[in-house]
Amino acid sequence: MQVGDHNVQTNVEVDAAQLPPAQRVADNAGTSVHNLPLASGVFIGRDLTQLSGMLAGGAGCVAVGQAAVYGLGGIGKTELVLHYARAYADRYRLVWWVTADSPENVALGLAELTQRLHPVATLADAQAWAVGWLQANQGWLLILDNVEAVEDITDLLGQVAGRGHVVMTTRRDLGRARWARLRLSPLRLGVLDRAASVAMLTELTGLTDAAAADHLAADLGDLPLALEQAAAYISQHHGLDFDGYRALLADHFTRVAGDGGHGSTAQHTVGSIWQVTMNAIRDRSMLADRVMRVLGWLAPDGLPDDVLRPLAEDPADLFDALALLASYSMISRNTGSVNVHRLVQAIARSEAPPDGLDDAIRLLEAALPEDPIRKVAGWPRWNVLLPHIDTVLNHLPGMHDNAAALHIGDRMATYRQFQGQVATAITAFEQVLTDSLRLLGGDHPSTLTTRNNLAGAYQAAGRVGEAISAFEQVLIDRQRVLGGDHPSTLTTRNNLAVAYQTAGRAGEAISAFEQLLTDFRRVLGEDHPDTLTARNNLFSTYRSAGRVGEATIAFEQLLTHSRRVLGDDHPDTLTTRNNLALAYQDAGRLDEAISAYEQLLTDSRRVLGEDHPDTLTTRNNLALAYQDAGRLDEAISAYEQLLTDRQRVLGDDHPSTLITRNNLAHAYQDAGRLDEAITTYEQLLTDSRSVLGHDHPDTLDTCYSMALAYRLAGRVGEAVAALDQLLTDSRRVLGERHAVTMTVGRSLAVARAAAAETES
């Protein structure tokens, strides 16, 4: 120092022997030294014993005393380890918490350990002293929280291994081989189960509406940080409840996701945590960033990897991008598929440009299987893609201009229609038509196709009058725009004729098919497959109209022609053989019908496979022929096995599955097993109304059959009530003079007479 113009210097030498010793760490249980942060008072849905067992060297662990807890940001890794450290503190003489997201913070955390254990004013290398202490002592727990790059702690792990316990938390999944190399036993942390999520929300907020909490937990994907953040926000906004927060989340996601409530830091919200992760990913791979922008617009679960294949020229690049995203726990991967947390998706959508939505639509369009009606091999893929199609279409703005979305919507609706989801298909077709009219105009071929398909869906739903009107109008427009001889025009004429037949207008149907067949022969030629199909449809109409002898001869001639042109094993040839067997059956030639069905079934299994719909249809028809021949035990056994297989292949709600249930009930009834028949009819009627609608012809038929079963069982009052309602519905749906309506009317009169006789 300087006093006036005199300088005075004092040199002090410190005798190391006189320095205070390092702080002794207590050997007594329950008195450990620690620097643990405050733990949450609400800790629900986690099991600490799993981590405890791993550190103790349980089965399957890589090494005793070393573990890594990894998972998505906000999943609760830090909270789990913190509660473990406090719950098991009596195991350790020292518990030290180090924020390990950078080399500098690792060094700082170790230096703070040195300050605690060796409180000296200066020390040359505090980090080295702390490591030396850890090496020289046992009975400690070192927690390395939020490790971003495992390289930052690799040397430290090697230096202290085997002396105490080390627990690391990280968003990175390093993979089995690297975990083993680092001698860390990995524990992947997933989201909470729903009951725990609901308990957390209700306990933190004091609100008691468990159902609303369940809905909010679903929206938040059961992510602990998001649940805690929501609870804090709700608690600090008077009058806000779970449903109100859900509305805010839907309308103002970015703002709400970034608000953790008063007292929380901006860095501790789901939005900020994942933004840090995405920045790190973007620095490593722009392709991974693009993949995330696409995934944001799709369903959270089960996207096949190959859907994303067109995003990269080299498949290896896409594989690396997915591996990087998985390593940061932004996605999880099952065999061949990708899963994403729904909040990760929401943040990706909120911060990404709209090209991700366009990419998602383009990728789904390219991934669609061919022919959603007949290509059975593609059905499992359709079922996997449907949630993603629904999600991406729901994200489209109301006035979008994406033509590819129209194609996806039309194909999706077609698949659903032929899987029995008729009401859903109609809604989808109507939306596609609205958008097509706006984007493409009424005369565009795609718009006309959608109108044709919508009319077909109306017909499948039993709305035959609307279907006929729609087909007639689209036929006029296709003739005007495409010409009378265009294949699409001929297709609509065929569909219209089928609708006439369904409506009981047999004369118009036959006339339409006969003229159509003439035009097919002129335009396409006698041997064209579509010409042969037109002949098949015409002869089926003959059979339905009671012209069985004529139909039988015609089918026999058509079968000869089909075999010559298409071959014995062509699916259309097999269809003609099925229709010929039906004609034999209608004509009472049951032995010939059964023989034809049995041979057809053998060939269908060989050509199409055991599970093809046409093979299943042949089995159904064979069982029906057994039933007509009085071989009821064989028929019932065949129906029961067929029902099991149709439920497995097509699903419980497919129209063909419902038909088999109806036929089985008929067989029970014929066999005198009326209680089983009535029970089957009652459940079938409920399901048919739910799946097909109250007005569908198959629903009306089931109602009629059930009423007859009631009458046979002596339950005449129930039969009258069912027939009375059915007559009203038939008049409204089919018309006063339709054959079905008149049949129901006659049956009702008989039932009423029987009821009056019983009463008298």
XYZ file of C-alpha atoms in Angstrom, residues 22-347:
326
model
C -10.517 -30.562 4.509
C -13.981 -30.725 6.036
C -14.651 -34.117 7.513
C -17.600 -35.886 5.994
C -19.695 -37.527 8.674
C -19.720 -41.289 8.871
C -23.086 -41.322 10.631
C -26.178 -42.180 8.589
C -28.572 -39.345 7.961
C -25.976 -36.574 8.332
C -24.547 -36.510 4.784
C -23.157 -33.399 3.136
C -25.178 -32.372 0.098
C -26.072 -29.458 -2.186
C -29.400 -30.838 -3.464
C -31.878 -28.340 -4.903
C -35.424 -28.168 -3.618
C -37.569 -31.110 -4.691
C -41.210 -30.812 -5.661
C -43.684 -31.581 -2.904
C -45.794 -33.539 -5.393
C -44.095 -36.637 -6.753
C -46.543 -39.041 -8.379
C -46.339 -42.019 -10.675
C -42.612 -42.839 -10.435
C -40.924 -45.842 -8.857
C -37.617 -45.055 -7.151
C -36.827 -48.702 -6.493
C -35.913 -49.326 -10.131
C -33.090 -46.782 -10.017
C -32.087 -48.011 -6.588
C -31.836 -51.565 -7.860
C -29.759 -50.507 -10.861
C -27.234 -48.713 -8.676
C -27.058 -51.764 -6.449
C -26.083 -53.842 -9.470
C -29.354 -55.682 -10.139
C -29.880 -58.113 -12.974
C -29.074 -56.731 -16.415
C -27.059 -53.780 -15.121
C -23.857 -52.850 -16.900
C -21.920 -51.891 -13.766
C -22.544 -51.482 -10.057
C -23.128 -47.900 -8.950
C -23.338 -46.179 -12.344
C -26.610 -45.322 -14.081
C -28.013 -42.938 -16.676
C -31.609 -41.731 -16.723
C -32.574 -40.552 -20.202
C -35.677 -39.371 -22.015
C -37.505 -36.481 -23.594
C -37.017 -32.995 -22.196
C -39.647 -32.361 -19.516
C -40.188 -36.070 -18.859
C -39.079 -35.744 -15.218
C -35.529 -37.132 -15.241
C -34.150 -34.512 -12.895
C -37.083 -34.795 -10.503
C -36.767 -38.580 -10.355
C -33.057 -38.452 -9.522
C -33.581 -35.639 -7.017
C -36.244 -37.610 -5.166
C -34.036 -40.690 -5.238
C -31.147 -38.712 -3.709
C -33.333 -37.405 -0.911
C -35.131 -40.699 -0.279
C -31.862 -42.673 -0.093
C -29.623 -39.989 1.433
C -28.829 -42.204 4.419
C -26.908 -44.533 2.089
C -24.287 -41.864 1.410
C -21.790 -39.741 3.312
C -21.898 -37.109 0.567
C -24.412 -36.315 -2.199
C -23.233 -33.768 -4.748
C -25.294 -32.262 -7.570
C -23.476 -30.967 -10.687
C -25.194 -29.254 -13.608
C -23.324 -30.945 -16.449
C -24.624 -29.292 -19.614
C -21.160 -27.921 -20.494
C -17.496 -28.603 -19.569
C -17.379 -25.257 -17.768
C -20.335 -26.136 -15.566
C -18.881 -29.550 -14.780
C -15.657 -27.875 -13.636
C -17.630 -25.302 -11.636
C -19.650 -28.020 -9.887
C -16.505 -29.889 -8.874
C -14.886 -26.657 -7.690
C -17.912 -26.009 -5.484
C -17.416 -29.468 -3.997
C -13.826 -28.493 -3.187
C -15.017 -25.260 -1.554
C -17.403 -27.214 0.628
C -14.879 -29.843 1.683
C -11.685 -27.690 1.790
C -12.675 -24.097 2.667
C -9.390 -22.411 1.821
C -9.139 -18.935 0.315
C -7.138 -20.050 -2.727
C -6.489 -23.403 -4.270
C -4.499 -24.064 -7.405
C -6.787 -26.688 -8.983
C -10.119 -27.087 -7.272
C -11.434 -29.518 -9.911
C -8.461 -31.859 -9.545
C -8.741 -31.752 -5.751
C -12.441 -32.749 -5.931
C -11.648 -35.639 -8.252
C -8.880 -36.733 -5.925
C -11.263 -36.668 -2.994
C -13.820 -38.778 -4.872
C -11.086 -41.263 -5.767
C -9.867 -41.477 -2.164
C -13.272 -41.889 -0.540
C -16.278 -44.134 -0.765
C -19.941 -43.846 0.159
C -20.800 -40.851 -2.003
C -23.348 -40.086 -4.752
C -22.395 -37.812 -7.637
C -25.279 -36.568 -9.832
C -24.398 -35.189 -13.263
C -27.591 -33.487 -14.396
C -28.624 -32.589 -17.970
C -25.555 -33.893 -19.804
C -25.640 -32.558 -23.373
C -22.410 -34.136 -24.643
C -21.266 -37.294 -22.916
C -17.704 -36.472 -24.003
C -17.718 -33.741 -21.328
C -17.883 -36.299 -18.514
C -16.238 -39.404 -19.998
C -12.860 -38.786 -18.333
C -14.538 -38.039 -15.003
C -16.488 -41.298 -15.159
C -13.277 -43.216 -15.733
C -11.486 -41.453 -12.866
C -14.088 -42.091 -10.165
C -15.566 -45.423 -11.279
C -15.890 -48.018 -8.565
C -15.586 -45.666 -5.588
C -19.084 -44.277 -5.177
C -22.332 -44.009 -7.155
C -22.773 -41.858 -10.250
C -26.137 -40.973 -11.808
C -26.331 -39.041 -15.057
C -29.433 -37.480 -16.607
C -29.567 -36.686 -20.306
C -31.934 -36.307 -23.226
C -29.594 -38.430 -25.335
C -30.076 -42.129 -25.931
C -26.569 -43.304 -26.681
C -27.556 -46.810 -27.693
C -26.859 -50.112 -26.013
C -23.266 -50.451 -27.186
C -22.175 -47.020 -26.022
C -23.966 -47.278 -22.682
C -22.041 -50.490 -22.109
C -18.752 -48.896 -23.153
C -19.290 -46.104 -20.628
C -20.301 -48.674 -17.996
C -23.619 -46.885 -17.431
C -26.833 -48.805 -16.853
C -29.498 -46.898 -18.838
C -33.012 -46.191 -17.563
C -35.399 -44.789 -20.166
C -38.066 -42.624 -18.582
C -41.469 -42.455 -20.276
C -44.540 -40.332 -19.719
C -46.780 -40.829 -16.697
C -49.705 -43.176 -16.801
C -53.048 -41.396 -17.040
C -54.100 -41.975 -13.437
C -50.876 -40.365 -12.188
C -51.326 -37.430 -14.582
C -54.855 -36.795 -13.327
C -53.691 -37.055 -9.714
C -50.908 -34.534 -10.350
C -53.255 -32.010 -11.967
C -55.930 -32.252 -9.303
C -53.465 -32.161 -6.411
C -51.478 -29.196 -7.730
C -54.554 -27.129 -8.643
C -57.055 -28.181 -5.999
C -59.636 -28.726 -8.750
C -61.672 -31.928 -8.498
C -63.007 -32.470 -12.027
C -61.195 -35.730 -12.795
C -62.839 -36.152 -16.212
C -61.694 -32.701 -17.366
C -58.242 -33.396 -15.916
C -58.152 -36.619 -17.920
C -58.879 -34.712 -21.146
C -56.196 -32.135 -20.373
C -53.686 -34.864 -19.538
C -54.411 -36.439 -22.932
C -53.821 -33.100 -24.671
C -50.524 -32.736 -22.807
C -49.471 -36.300 -23.576
C -48.979 -37.072 -19.840
C -45.708 -35.139 -19.878
C -44.777 -34.225 -16.273
C -43.335 -30.773 -17.010
C -46.326 -29.844 -19.159
C -48.701 -31.026 -16.426
C -46.823 -29.032 -13.798
C -46.732 -25.995 -16.070
C -50.459 -26.247 -16.738
C -51.229 -26.585 -13.048
C -49.141 -23.502 -12.236
C -50.845 -21.467 -14.958
C -54.333 -22.540 -13.842
C -53.575 -21.840 -10.178
C -52.413 -18.309 -10.958
C -55.376 -17.346 -13.165
C -58.481 -17.017 -11.047
C -61.508 -18.772 -12.495
C -59.533 -20.794 -15.039
C -60.288 -24.521 -15.052
C -58.963 -27.525 -16.974
C -61.271 -27.007 -19.943
C -60.366 -23.329 -20.090
C -56.673 -24.164 -20.210
C -57.352 -26.662 -23.012
C -59.049 -23.895 -24.989
C -56.076 -21.594 -24.436
C -53.728 -24.358 -25.494
C -55.677 -24.852 -28.719
C -55.949 -21.156 -29.595
C -52.698 -19.729 -28.210
C -50.328 -22.676 -28.009
C -47.049 -20.803 -28.393
C -47.884 -18.284 -25.678
C -49.186 -20.861 -23.215
C -46.348 -23.322 -23.878
C -43.864 -20.595 -23.011
C -45.583 -19.554 -19.772
C -44.758 -21.633 -16.731
C -46.578 -19.401 -14.288
C -45.288 -16.715 -11.943
C -41.984 -17.567 -10.341
C -40.852 -19.995 -13.018
C -37.995 -19.233 -15.360
C -38.524 -18.831 -19.080
C -35.947 -21.564 -19.577
C -38.058 -24.094 -17.680
C -41.034 -24.520 -19.987
C -41.761 -27.201 -22.539
C -41.351 -24.678 -25.346
C -37.940 -23.432 -24.283
C -36.569 -26.861 -23.353
C -37.388 -28.380 -26.724
C -36.241 -25.308 -28.600
C -32.778 -25.798 -27.118
C -32.854 -29.427 -28.215
C -34.014 -28.574 -31.730
C -31.263 -25.972 -32.082
C -28.710 -28.638 -31.200
C -30.260 -31.060 -33.692
C -30.410 -28.404 -36.422
C -26.713 -27.694 -35.947
C -25.960 -31.345 -36.627
C -28.462 -32.166 -39.392
C -30.804 -30.025 -41.473
C -32.437 -33.230 -42.706
C -33.356 -34.147 -39.124
C -34.859 -30.684 -38.724
C -36.927 -31.210 -41.891
C -38.105 -34.607 -40.663
C -39.351 -32.988 -37.455
C -41.207 -30.341 -39.453
C -43.014 -33.146 -41.308
C -43.729 -35.215 -38.208
C -45.388 -32.233 -36.579
C -48.351 -32.508 -38.969
C -48.943 -36.260 -38.631
C -50.374 -38.514 -35.946
C -48.074 -39.026 -32.953
C -47.725 -42.799 -33.226
C -46.897 -45.519 -35.698
C -45.663 -43.737 -38.834
C -43.828 -46.270 -41.052
C -40.216 -45.223 -41.620
C -40.522 -45.701 -45.361
C -43.102 -42.892 -45.637
C -40.243 -40.475 -44.940
C -37.931 -42.123 -47.484
C -38.415 -39.498 -50.273
C -36.993 -36.777 -48.004
C -33.449 -38.021 -48.651
C -31.691 -39.129 -51.810
C -29.652 -41.634 -49.842
C -31.547 -43.919 -47.424
C -28.518 -43.869 -45.149
C -28.940 -40.115 -44.651
C -32.529 -40.581 -43.505
C -31.448 -43.404 -41.197
C -28.846 -41.113 -39.632
C -31.374 -38.284 -39.232
C -33.860 -40.557 -37.472
C -31.095 -41.934 -35.275
C -30.104 -38.400 -34.290
C -33.687 -37.457 -33.395
C -34.066 -40.663 -31.410
C -30.795 -40.052 -29.609
C -32.193 -36.708 -28.377
C -35.434 -38.488 -27.402
C -37.439 -36.257 -29.746
C -38.808 -39.419 -31.364
C -38.948 -43.036 -30.346
C -38.682 -45.903 -32.784
C -40.292 -49.297 -32.824
C -39.564 -51.827 -35.522
C -39.999 -49.875 -38.733
C -42.059 -47.020 -37.268
C -41.651 -43.589 -35.669
C -43.476 -42.180 -32.625
C -43.470 -38.537 -31.474
C -44.837 -36.882 -28.352
C -47.889 -34.789 -29.242
C -46.489 -31.654 -27.559
C -43.236 -31.987 -29.467
C -45.386 -32.025 -32.589
C -47.329 -28.960 -31.486
C -44.151 -26.978 -30.931
